[in-house]
Amino acid sequence: MNRVVHPIEEESYRRLRARLDTSHFPPLTRAVVERVIHSAADLDYATDLVMDEGALEKAHAALHAGAPVVVDVEMVAAGITRRETVCRLRDAVAGPGLTRSAHAIRLAHEQVGPGALWVIGNAPTALEELLTLDAAPALVIGLPVGFVGAVESKAALRESGLPAVSNVSEKGGSAVASAALNALLYHPLSHPDSHSDSHSDSHSDSHSEEKS
């Protein structure tokens, strides 16, 4: 994907890298971490995020081959401006033992089937519900935020063995979840040299699977 990077974004990345050395991360990991940090102005994500470069490579290929992208809330969808997304929250209803967010995940799964990229930035119950389904995802970006259930749902995601981007702390949210997806979306399909300072956004990913 070719995109023109605004000078303010260029300067933001320059300042980010002046404060944090991300050059040792593999290309897609670096892309995700840098873009998440850029979205939140929070350098702590460099040690909070958890991901695997090999899983990101497969997800990147699936994304650029047209795999569906499912989001838990419209705020995540709003942050993903260059790709259509599926969000079924408006159609969902809460029931006994089932939140509206969880029901929306069920509906989305029925719609898209296996091989999608799932981007969850708001509701821990959405992530918990996804883990009960036979979704066979290309990737789960599980970054729900909050003091109730967020840490536990992200730990369960890592324990599931699914290809994932998660973080260890309570932090997260719609902006960082969409940023993680955008990092893969903006990253070039072929990257002969991963550390270009150019407009490719190959400097958005910066964290590997260090914690479990």
Short mmCIF file of C-alpha atoms in Angstrom, two decimals:
data_model
loop_
_atom_site.label_atom_id
_atom_site.label_comp_id
_atom_site.label_asym_id
_atom_site.label_seq_id
_atom_site.Cartn_x
_atom_site.Cartn_y
_atom_site.Cartn_z
CA MET A 1 0.00 0.00 0.00
CA ASN A 2 1.37 3.37 -1.02
CA ARG A 3 0.55 6.19 1.34
CA VAL A 4 1.87 9.69 1.77
CA VAL A 5 3.11 10.26 5.30
CA HIS A 6 2.40 13.67 6.77
CA PRO A 7 5.46 15.62 8.00
CA ILE A 8 4.03 15.61 11.53
CA GLU A 9 3.96 11.80 11.50
CA GLU A 10 7.52 11.73 10.14
CA GLU A 11 8.65 13.97 12.98
CA SER A 12 6.73 11.89 15.52
CA TYR A 13 8.55 8.74 14.42
CA ARG A 14 11.88 10.58 14.47
CA ARG A 15 11.30 11.63 18.06
CA LEU A 16 10.05 8.19 19.02
CA ARG A 17 13.24 6.58 17.70
CA ALA A 18 15.38 9.19 19.38
CA ARG A 19 13.93 8.07 22.71
CA LEU A 20 13.65 4.34 22.01
CA ASP A 21 15.90 2.08 19.93
CA THR A 22 13.63 -0.25 17.96
CA SER A 23 16.18 -1.29 15.36
CA HIS A 24 16.79 -4.70 16.95
CA PHE A 25 13.20 -5.84 16.40
CA PRO A 26 12.32 -7.87 13.29
CA PRO A 27 10.47 -5.92 10.59
CA LEU A 28 6.79 -6.60 11.28
CA THR A 29 7.24 -6.67 15.04
CA ARG A 30 8.96 -3.32 14.78
CA ALA A 31 6.12 -1.99 12.64
CA VAL A 32 3.44 -3.02 15.13
CA VAL A 33 5.23 -1.78 18.22
CA GLU A 34 6.18 1.58 16.75
CA ARG A 35 2.70 2.27 15.42
CA VAL A 36 1.09 1.30 18.72
CA ILE A 37 3.51 3.56 20.60
CA HIS A 38 2.84 6.32 18.09
CA SER A 39 -0.92 5.99 18.61
CA ALA A 40 -0.71 6.11 22.40
CA ALA A 41 2.44 8.20 23.01
CA ASP A 42 3.37 5.45 25.46
CA LEU A 43 6.87 3.97 25.23
CA ASP A 44 5.99 1.27 27.76
CA TYR A 45 4.30 -0.69 24.97
CA ALA A 46 7.77 -1.68 23.79
CA THR A 47 8.00 -4.09 26.72
CA ASP A 48 4.26 -4.70 27.22
CA LEU A 49 3.33 -6.04 23.79
CA VAL A 50 3.67 -9.73 22.96
CA MET A 51 3.82 -11.15 19.44
CA ASP A 52 5.69 -13.55 17.18
CA GLU A 53 7.31 -12.46 13.92
CA GLY A 54 6.46 -15.68 12.09
CA ALA A 55 2.79 -15.34 12.98
CA LEU A 56 2.85 -11.72 11.85
CA GLU A 57 4.35 -12.70 8.50
CA LYS A 58 1.52 -15.16 7.85
CA ALA A 59 -1.08 -12.65 8.99
CA HIS A 60 0.45 -9.93 6.83
CA ALA A 61 0.20 -12.19 3.78
CA ALA A 62 -3.41 -13.11 4.59
CA LEU A 63 -4.37 -9.47 5.12
CA HIS A 64 -2.91 -8.39 1.80
CA ALA A 65 -4.54 -11.37 0.08
CA GLY A 66 -7.93 -10.01 1.17
CA ALA A 67 -8.74 -11.88 4.39
CA PRO A 68 -11.69 -10.36 6.26
CA VAL A 69 -11.02 -8.00 9.15
CA VAL A 70 -13.43 -8.23 12.09
CA VAL A 71 -13.58 -5.61 14.85
CA ASP A 72 -15.38 -5.62 18.16
CA VAL A 73 -16.57 -2.00 18.13
CA GLU A 74 -17.07 0.82 15.64
CA MET A 75 -14.29 2.85 17.26
CA VAL A 76 -11.79 0.21 16.13
CA ALA A 77 -13.32 0.23 12.66
CA ALA A 78 -13.01 4.02 12.54
CA GLY A 79 -9.27 3.72 13.08
CA ILE A 80 -8.84 1.34 10.14
CA THR A 81 -9.43 3.74 7.29
CA ARG A 82 -8.04 1.83 4.33
CA ARG A 83 -9.86 -1.46 4.69
CA GLU A 84 -13.50 -2.52 5.02
CA THR A 85 -14.22 -4.22 8.32
CA VAL A 86 -16.97 -6.36 9.82
CA CYS A 87 -18.59 -5.17 13.06
CA ARG A 88 -21.83 -6.82 14.21
CA LEU A 89 -22.29 -4.94 17.47
CA ARG A 90 -25.38 -3.10 16.21
CA ASP A 91 -27.08 -6.43 15.50
CA ALA A 92 -26.12 -8.03 18.79
CA VAL A 93 -28.20 -8.41 21.92
CA ALA A 94 -27.21 -9.32 25.44
CA GLY A 95 -28.64 -12.47 27.02
CA PRO A 96 -28.20 -14.63 30.10
CA GLY A 97 -24.46 -15.17 30.51
CA LEU A 98 -23.76 -13.41 27.23
CA THR A 99 -22.77 -9.77 26.78
CA ARG A 100 -23.71 -7.82 23.69
CA SER A 101 -20.05 -7.69 22.70
CA ALA A 102 -19.76 -11.47 22.95
CA HIS A 103 -22.90 -11.98 20.88
CA ALA A 104 -21.48 -9.65 18.22
CA ILE A 105 -18.41 -11.91 17.98
CA ARG A 106 -20.67 -14.94 17.45
CA LEU A 107 -22.53 -13.15 14.69
CA ALA A 108 -19.30 -12.07 13.01
CA HIS A 109 -17.91 -15.59 13.16
CA GLU A 110 -21.04 -16.93 11.47
CA GLN A 111 -20.55 -14.32 8.75
CA VAL A 112 -16.83 -14.57 7.98
CA GLY A 113 -15.85 -18.12 8.92
CA PRO A 114 -12.19 -19.16 9.29
CA GLY A 115 -9.11 -17.21 8.24
CA ALA A 116 -10.09 -13.70 9.35
CA LEU A 117 -8.06 -11.15 11.26
CA TRP A 118 -9.83 -10.24 14.50
CA VAL A 119 -9.15 -6.85 16.09
CA ILE A 120 -10.47 -6.49 19.65
CA GLY A 121 -9.71 -3.28 21.50
CA ASN A 122 -12.63 -2.70 23.78
CA ALA A 123 -14.40 -5.61 25.45
CA PRO A 124 -12.64 -8.47 27.25
CA THR A 125 -15.84 -10.51 26.86
CA ALA A 126 -15.50 -10.23 23.08
CA LEU A 127 -12.03 -11.75 23.26
CA GLU A 128 -13.21 -14.42 25.70
CA GLU A 129 -16.04 -15.37 23.34
CA LEU A 130 -13.71 -15.58 20.35
CA LEU A 131 -11.57 -18.08 22.22
CA THR A 132 -14.57 -20.39 22.62
CA LEU A 133 -15.19 -20.52 18.87
CA ASP A 134 -13.48 -22.59 16.20
CA ALA A 135 -12.49 -19.41 14.40
CA ALA A 136 -9.14 -20.57 12.95
CA PRO A 137 -8.01 -16.94 12.71
CA ALA A 138 -5.18 -15.59 10.61
CA LEU A 139 -4.44 -13.34 13.58
CA VAL A 140 -6.09 -12.10 16.75
CA ILE A 141 -5.15 -8.59 17.81
CA GLY A 142 -6.37 -8.80 21.38
CA LEU A 143 -5.82 -5.48 23.14
CA PRO A 144 -8.94 -4.86 25.23
CA VAL A 145 -8.56 -2.26 27.94
CA GLY A 146 -9.78 -2.21 31.53
CA PHE A 147 -9.37 -3.32 35.11
CA VAL A 148 -11.94 -6.14 34.90
CA GLY A 149 -11.14 -9.09 32.68
CA ALA A 150 -8.69 -7.42 30.30
CA VAL A 151 -5.48 -8.91 31.70
CA GLU A 152 -7.10 -12.32 32.11
CA SER A 153 -8.57 -12.42 28.60
CA LYS A 154 -5.22 -11.47 27.05
CA ALA A 155 -3.42 -14.11 29.09
CA ALA A 156 -5.98 -16.67 27.88
CA LEU A 157 -5.31 -15.57 24.30
CA ARG A 158 -1.59 -16.21 24.70
CA GLU A 159 -2.24 -19.56 26.34
CA SER A 160 -4.54 -20.57 23.46
CA GLY A 161 -1.63 -20.79 21.03
CA LEU A 162 -3.52 -18.78 18.40
CA PRO A 163 -1.48 -16.34 16.30
CA ALA A 164 -1.85 -13.13 18.21
CA VAL A 165 -0.81 -9.65 19.20
CA SER A 166 -1.53 -8.98 22.86
CA ASN A 167 -0.16 -7.11 25.82
CA VAL A 168 0.42 -8.01 29.44
CA SER A 169 -1.02 -5.01 31.28
CA GLU A 170 -4.52 -3.55 31.65
CA LYS A 171 -3.70 -1.02 28.94
CA GLY A 172 -5.11 -1.25 25.44
CA GLY A 173 -8.10 0.25 23.68
CA SER A 174 -9.56 0.93 20.27
CA ALA A 175 -6.79 3.26 19.10
CA VAL A 176 -3.95 0.87 19.84
CA ALA A 177 -5.84 -2.13 18.44
CA SER A 178 -6.51 -0.38 15.14
CA ALA A 179 -2.90 0.86 15.11
CA ALA A 180 -1.62 -2.70 15.31
CA LEU A 181 -3.74 -3.70 12.32
CA ASN A 182 -2.71 -0.58 10.39
CA ALA A 183 0.94 -1.44 10.95
CA LEU A 184 0.41 -4.67 9.00
CA LEU A 185 -1.79 -2.96 6.45
CA TYR A 186 0.73 -0.20 5.71
CA HIS A 187 3.80 -2.43 5.70
CA PRO A 188 4.97 -3.19 2.16
CA LEU A 189 4.46 -6.64 0.73
CA SER A 190 8.12 -6.94 -0.10
CA HIS A 191 10.64 -5.35 2.22
CA PRO A 192 14.16 -5.94 0.96
CA ASP A 193 15.52 -3.71 3.72
CA SER A 194 13.29 -3.54 6.70
CA HIS A 195 14.60 -0.42 8.37
CA SER A 196 13.80 2.29 5.89
CA ASP A 197 12.96 5.65 7.40
CA SER A 198 10.60 6.31 4.54
CA HIS A 199 6.85 6.46 4.14
CA SER A 200 6.33 2.70 4.24
CA ASP A 201 5.66 2.53 7.99
CA SER A 202 7.96 -0.44 8.30
CA HIS A 203 8.90 1.34 11.53
CA SER A 204 5.67 0.50 13.24
CA ASP A 205 6.37 -2.88 14.71
CA SER A 206 8.60 -3.33 17.66
CA HIS A 207 7.84 -6.13 20.07
CA SER A 208 8.42 -9.83 20.03
CA GLU A 209 7.21 -12.76 22.03
CA GLU A 210 9.08 -12.12 25.21
CA LYS A 211 6.37 -12.71 27.78
CA SER A 212 3.80 -15.41 27.98
#
